Short mmCIF file of C-alpha atoms in Angstrom, two decimals:
data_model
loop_
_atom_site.label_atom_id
_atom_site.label_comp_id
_atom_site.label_asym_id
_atom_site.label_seq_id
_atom_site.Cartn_x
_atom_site.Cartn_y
_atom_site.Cartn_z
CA UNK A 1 15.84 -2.93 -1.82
CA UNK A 2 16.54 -0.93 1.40
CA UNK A 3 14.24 -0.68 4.05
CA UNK A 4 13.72 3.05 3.52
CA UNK A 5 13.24 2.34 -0.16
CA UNK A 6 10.27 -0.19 0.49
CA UNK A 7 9.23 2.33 3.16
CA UNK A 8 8.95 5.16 0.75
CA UNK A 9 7.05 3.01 -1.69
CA UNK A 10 4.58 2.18 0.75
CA UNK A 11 3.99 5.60 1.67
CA UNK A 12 3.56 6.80 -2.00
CA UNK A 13 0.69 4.18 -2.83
CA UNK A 14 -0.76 4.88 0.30
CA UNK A 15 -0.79 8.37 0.10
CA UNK A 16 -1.86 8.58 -3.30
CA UNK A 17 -4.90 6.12 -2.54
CA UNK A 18 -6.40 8.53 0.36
CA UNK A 19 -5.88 11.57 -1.70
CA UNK A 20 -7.77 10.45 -4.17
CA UNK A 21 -10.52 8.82 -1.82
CA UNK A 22 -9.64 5.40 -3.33
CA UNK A 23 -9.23 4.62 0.96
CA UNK A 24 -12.54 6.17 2.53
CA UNK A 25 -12.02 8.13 6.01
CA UNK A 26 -12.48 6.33 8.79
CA UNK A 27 -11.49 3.37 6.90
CA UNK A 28 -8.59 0.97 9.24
CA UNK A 29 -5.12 0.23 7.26
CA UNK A 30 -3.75 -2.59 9.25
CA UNK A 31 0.10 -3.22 8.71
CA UNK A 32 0.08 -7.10 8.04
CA UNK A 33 -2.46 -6.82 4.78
CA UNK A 34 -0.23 -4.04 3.76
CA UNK A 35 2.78 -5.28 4.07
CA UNK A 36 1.19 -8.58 1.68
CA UNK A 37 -0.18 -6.49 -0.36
CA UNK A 38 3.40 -4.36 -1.24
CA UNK A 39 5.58 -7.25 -0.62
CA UNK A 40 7.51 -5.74 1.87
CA UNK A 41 7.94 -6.03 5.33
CA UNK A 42 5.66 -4.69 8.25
CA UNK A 43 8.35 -2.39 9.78
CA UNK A 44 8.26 -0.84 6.04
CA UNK A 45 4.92 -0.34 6.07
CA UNK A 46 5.19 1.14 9.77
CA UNK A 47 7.32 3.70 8.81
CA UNK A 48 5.32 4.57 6.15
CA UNK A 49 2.16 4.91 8.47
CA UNK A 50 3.78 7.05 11.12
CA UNK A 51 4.83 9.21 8.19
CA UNK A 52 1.38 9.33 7.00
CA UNK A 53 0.17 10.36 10.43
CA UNK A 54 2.43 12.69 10.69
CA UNK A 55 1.21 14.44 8.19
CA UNK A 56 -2.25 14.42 9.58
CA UNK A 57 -3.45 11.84 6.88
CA UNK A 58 -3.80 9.49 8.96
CA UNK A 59 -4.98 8.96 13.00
CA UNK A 60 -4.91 6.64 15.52
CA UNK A 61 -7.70 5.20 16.94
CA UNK A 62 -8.42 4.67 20.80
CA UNK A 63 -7.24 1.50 21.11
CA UNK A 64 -4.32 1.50 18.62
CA UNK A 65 -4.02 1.39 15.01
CA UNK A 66 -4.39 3.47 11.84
CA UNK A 67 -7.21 5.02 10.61
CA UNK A 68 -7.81 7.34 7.68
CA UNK A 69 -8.37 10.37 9.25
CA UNK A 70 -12.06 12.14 9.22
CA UNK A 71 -12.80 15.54 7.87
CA UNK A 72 -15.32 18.10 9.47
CA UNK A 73 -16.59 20.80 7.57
CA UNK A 74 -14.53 23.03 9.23
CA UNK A 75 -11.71 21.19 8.21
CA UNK A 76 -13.00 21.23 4.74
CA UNK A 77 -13.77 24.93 4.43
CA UNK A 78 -10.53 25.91 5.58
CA UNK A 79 -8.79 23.65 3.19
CA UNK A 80 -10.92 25.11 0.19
CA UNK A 81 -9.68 28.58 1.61
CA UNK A 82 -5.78 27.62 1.66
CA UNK A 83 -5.71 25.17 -1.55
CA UNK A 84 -7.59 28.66 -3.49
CA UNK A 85 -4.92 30.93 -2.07
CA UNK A 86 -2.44 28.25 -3.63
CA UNK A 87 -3.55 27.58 -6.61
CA UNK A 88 -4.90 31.15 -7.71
CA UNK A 89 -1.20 31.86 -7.09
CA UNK A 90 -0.03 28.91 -9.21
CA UNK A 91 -2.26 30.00 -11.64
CA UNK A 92 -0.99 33.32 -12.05
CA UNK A 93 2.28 32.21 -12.35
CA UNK A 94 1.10 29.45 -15.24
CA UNK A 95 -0.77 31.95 -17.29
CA UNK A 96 2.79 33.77 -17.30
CA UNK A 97 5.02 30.60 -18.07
CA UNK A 98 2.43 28.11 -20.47
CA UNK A 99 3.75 26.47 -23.16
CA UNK A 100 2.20 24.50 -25.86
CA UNK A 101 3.82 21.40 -24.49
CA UNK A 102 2.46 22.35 -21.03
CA UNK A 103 -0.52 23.41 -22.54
CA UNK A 104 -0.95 19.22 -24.54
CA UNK A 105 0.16 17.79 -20.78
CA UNK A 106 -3.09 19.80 -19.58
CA UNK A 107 -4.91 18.77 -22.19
CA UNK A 108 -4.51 15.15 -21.83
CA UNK A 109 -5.26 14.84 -18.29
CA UNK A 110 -8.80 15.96 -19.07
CA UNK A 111 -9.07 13.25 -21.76
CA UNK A 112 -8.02 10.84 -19.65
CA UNK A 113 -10.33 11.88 -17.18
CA UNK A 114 -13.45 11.92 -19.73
CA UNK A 115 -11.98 8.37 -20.49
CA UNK A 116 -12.05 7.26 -17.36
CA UNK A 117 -15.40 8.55 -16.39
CA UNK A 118 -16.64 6.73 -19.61
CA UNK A 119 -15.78 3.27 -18.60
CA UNK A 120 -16.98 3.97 -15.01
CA UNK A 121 -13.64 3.93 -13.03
CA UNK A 122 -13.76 6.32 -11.08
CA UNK A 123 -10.54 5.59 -8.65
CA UNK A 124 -9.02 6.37 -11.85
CA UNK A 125 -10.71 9.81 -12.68
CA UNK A 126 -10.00 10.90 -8.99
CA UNK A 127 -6.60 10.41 -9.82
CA UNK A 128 -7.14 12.35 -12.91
CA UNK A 129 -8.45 15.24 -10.95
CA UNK A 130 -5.75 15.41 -8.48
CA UNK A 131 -3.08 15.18 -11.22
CA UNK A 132 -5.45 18.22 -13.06
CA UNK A 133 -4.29 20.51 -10.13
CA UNK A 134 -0.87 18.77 -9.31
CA UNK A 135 0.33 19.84 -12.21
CA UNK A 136 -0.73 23.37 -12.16
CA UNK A 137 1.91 23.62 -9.72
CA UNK A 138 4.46 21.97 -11.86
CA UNK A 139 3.57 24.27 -14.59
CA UNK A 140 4.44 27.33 -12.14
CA UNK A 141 8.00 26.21 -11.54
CA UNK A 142 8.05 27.02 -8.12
CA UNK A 143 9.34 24.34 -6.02
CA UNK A 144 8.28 25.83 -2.36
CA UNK A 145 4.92 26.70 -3.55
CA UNK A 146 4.49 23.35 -4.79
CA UNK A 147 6.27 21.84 -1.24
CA UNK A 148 3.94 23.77 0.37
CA UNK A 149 0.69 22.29 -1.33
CA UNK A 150 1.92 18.83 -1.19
CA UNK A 151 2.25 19.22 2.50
CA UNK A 152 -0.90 20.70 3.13
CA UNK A 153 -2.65 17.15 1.55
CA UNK A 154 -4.94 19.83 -0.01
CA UNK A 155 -6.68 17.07 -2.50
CA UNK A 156 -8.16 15.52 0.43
CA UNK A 157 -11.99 16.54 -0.62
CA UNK A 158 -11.73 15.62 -3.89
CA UNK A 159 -14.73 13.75 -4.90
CA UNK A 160 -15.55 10.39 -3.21
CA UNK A 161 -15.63 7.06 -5.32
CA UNK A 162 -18.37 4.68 -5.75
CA UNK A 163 -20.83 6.71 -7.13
CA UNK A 164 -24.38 5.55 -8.98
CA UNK A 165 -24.98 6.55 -12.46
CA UNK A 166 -27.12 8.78 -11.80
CA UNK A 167 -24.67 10.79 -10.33
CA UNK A 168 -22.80 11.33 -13.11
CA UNK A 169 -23.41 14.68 -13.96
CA UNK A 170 -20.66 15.88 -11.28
CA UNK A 171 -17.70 14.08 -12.69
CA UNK A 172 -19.45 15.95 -16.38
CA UNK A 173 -19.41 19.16 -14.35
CA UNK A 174 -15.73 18.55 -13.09
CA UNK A 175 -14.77 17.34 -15.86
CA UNK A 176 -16.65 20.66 -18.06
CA UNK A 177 -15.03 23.17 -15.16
CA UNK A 178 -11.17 21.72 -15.66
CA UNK A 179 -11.88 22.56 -19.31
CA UNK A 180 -12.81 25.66 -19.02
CA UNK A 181 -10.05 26.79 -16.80
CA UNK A 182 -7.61 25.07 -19.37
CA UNK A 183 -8.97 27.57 -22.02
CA UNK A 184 -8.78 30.41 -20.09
CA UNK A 185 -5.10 29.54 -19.81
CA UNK A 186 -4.38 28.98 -23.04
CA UNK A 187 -6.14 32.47 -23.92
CA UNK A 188 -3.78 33.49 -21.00
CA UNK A 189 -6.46 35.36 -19.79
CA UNK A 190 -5.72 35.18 -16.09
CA UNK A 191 -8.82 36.84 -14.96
CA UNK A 192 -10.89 34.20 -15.92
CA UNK A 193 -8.87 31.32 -15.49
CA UNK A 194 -8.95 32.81 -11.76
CA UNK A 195 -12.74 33.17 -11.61
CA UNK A 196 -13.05 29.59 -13.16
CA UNK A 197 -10.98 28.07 -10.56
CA UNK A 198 -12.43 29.19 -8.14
CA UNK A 199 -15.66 28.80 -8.77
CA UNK A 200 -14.67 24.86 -9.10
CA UNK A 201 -12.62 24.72 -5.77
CA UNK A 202 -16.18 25.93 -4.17
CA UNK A 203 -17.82 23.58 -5.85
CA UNK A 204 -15.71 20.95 -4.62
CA UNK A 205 -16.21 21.92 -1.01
CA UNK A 206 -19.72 21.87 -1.35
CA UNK A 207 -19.67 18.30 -3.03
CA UNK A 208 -17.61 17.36 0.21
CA UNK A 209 -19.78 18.33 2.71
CA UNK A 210 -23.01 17.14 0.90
CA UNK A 211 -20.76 13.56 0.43
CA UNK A 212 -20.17 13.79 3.82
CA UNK A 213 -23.36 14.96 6.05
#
């Protein structure tokens, strides 16, 4: 495989892992595990770090090296602002264009994140959550919009991993909110698909900052 292959596989696991907290902020990715890990080698995995960083997913520390980069609530407020000006966009735009097939993906992706949150894996439901909203913008068949939210790592304070049982009534509540927008789109009632989205992007930020301070 070519270099830029290996180096474009790297940067998909990576990138998926910190969007869907499975690498904690702050946490250090160090290019020789990495490049054990994937099997490839470390000017692959490189590559696929300075890619990360620039993208802002990633920072360097003061003496060298990678870090998963570390949110403020600033930084988290005016994500929540940009990802609902995305996705109440996308949303519109999905309420016009649903199908039933689109309408089963949706559907699916909650069960497999009530399945997931079930057996306690929780890497996995984050995943879930971020594929939830990922494909809202697939739904809306529009390719810059969905460019645009891609770039903007707008997943980033999804909710964090590791959590006691006792704290499972927010993945319940996440999992009760995606449901509820999924019904106001089906219903195609864009009003209150709207008002249920963003009522659960809000949440989300205020999970973050609680998880975080």
């Amino acid at each position: 495989m070519k270099e830029d292959s290996l180096s474009d596989k790297v940067y998909t696991e990576i990138r998926s892992k910190i969007l869907s907290n499975q690498l904690p902020a702050g946490g250090r990715l160090k290019e020789d595990l990495w490049a054990k890990k994937m099997n490839v080698s470390r000017v692959a995995v490189r590559e696929a770090l300075n890619r990360l960083l620039g993208e802002t997913l990633l920072e360097k520390g003061e003496r060298g090296g990678y870090f998963v980069k570390t949110m403020g609530v600033e930084d988290l407020h005016e994500l929540r602002e940009l990802r609902e000006v995305l996705e109440l966009g996308a949303l519109r735009l999905v309420c016009e264009k649903i199908t039933q097939a689109d309408l089963e993906k949706l559907e699916k992706i909650c069960d497999a994140f009530t399945a997931m949150v079930r057996e306690g894996y929780f890497g996995g439901a984050c995943e879930a959550d971020v594929k939830f909203h990922e494909t809202l913008f697939d739904i809306a068949g529009n390719q810059k919009l969905k460019n645009i939210y891609v770039l903007s790592n707008i997943p980033l304070f999804h909710f964090k991993l590791g959590r006691s049982s006792s704290q499972m009534d927010d993945y319940e509540t996440t999992d009760k909110e995606h449901r509820e927008v999924l019904e106001a789109i089906r219903a195609k009632n864009t009003s209150l698909a709207e008002t249920k989205l963003s009522a659960h992007l809000l949440r989300g930020e205020l999970e973050s900052i609680i998880e975080e301070y």
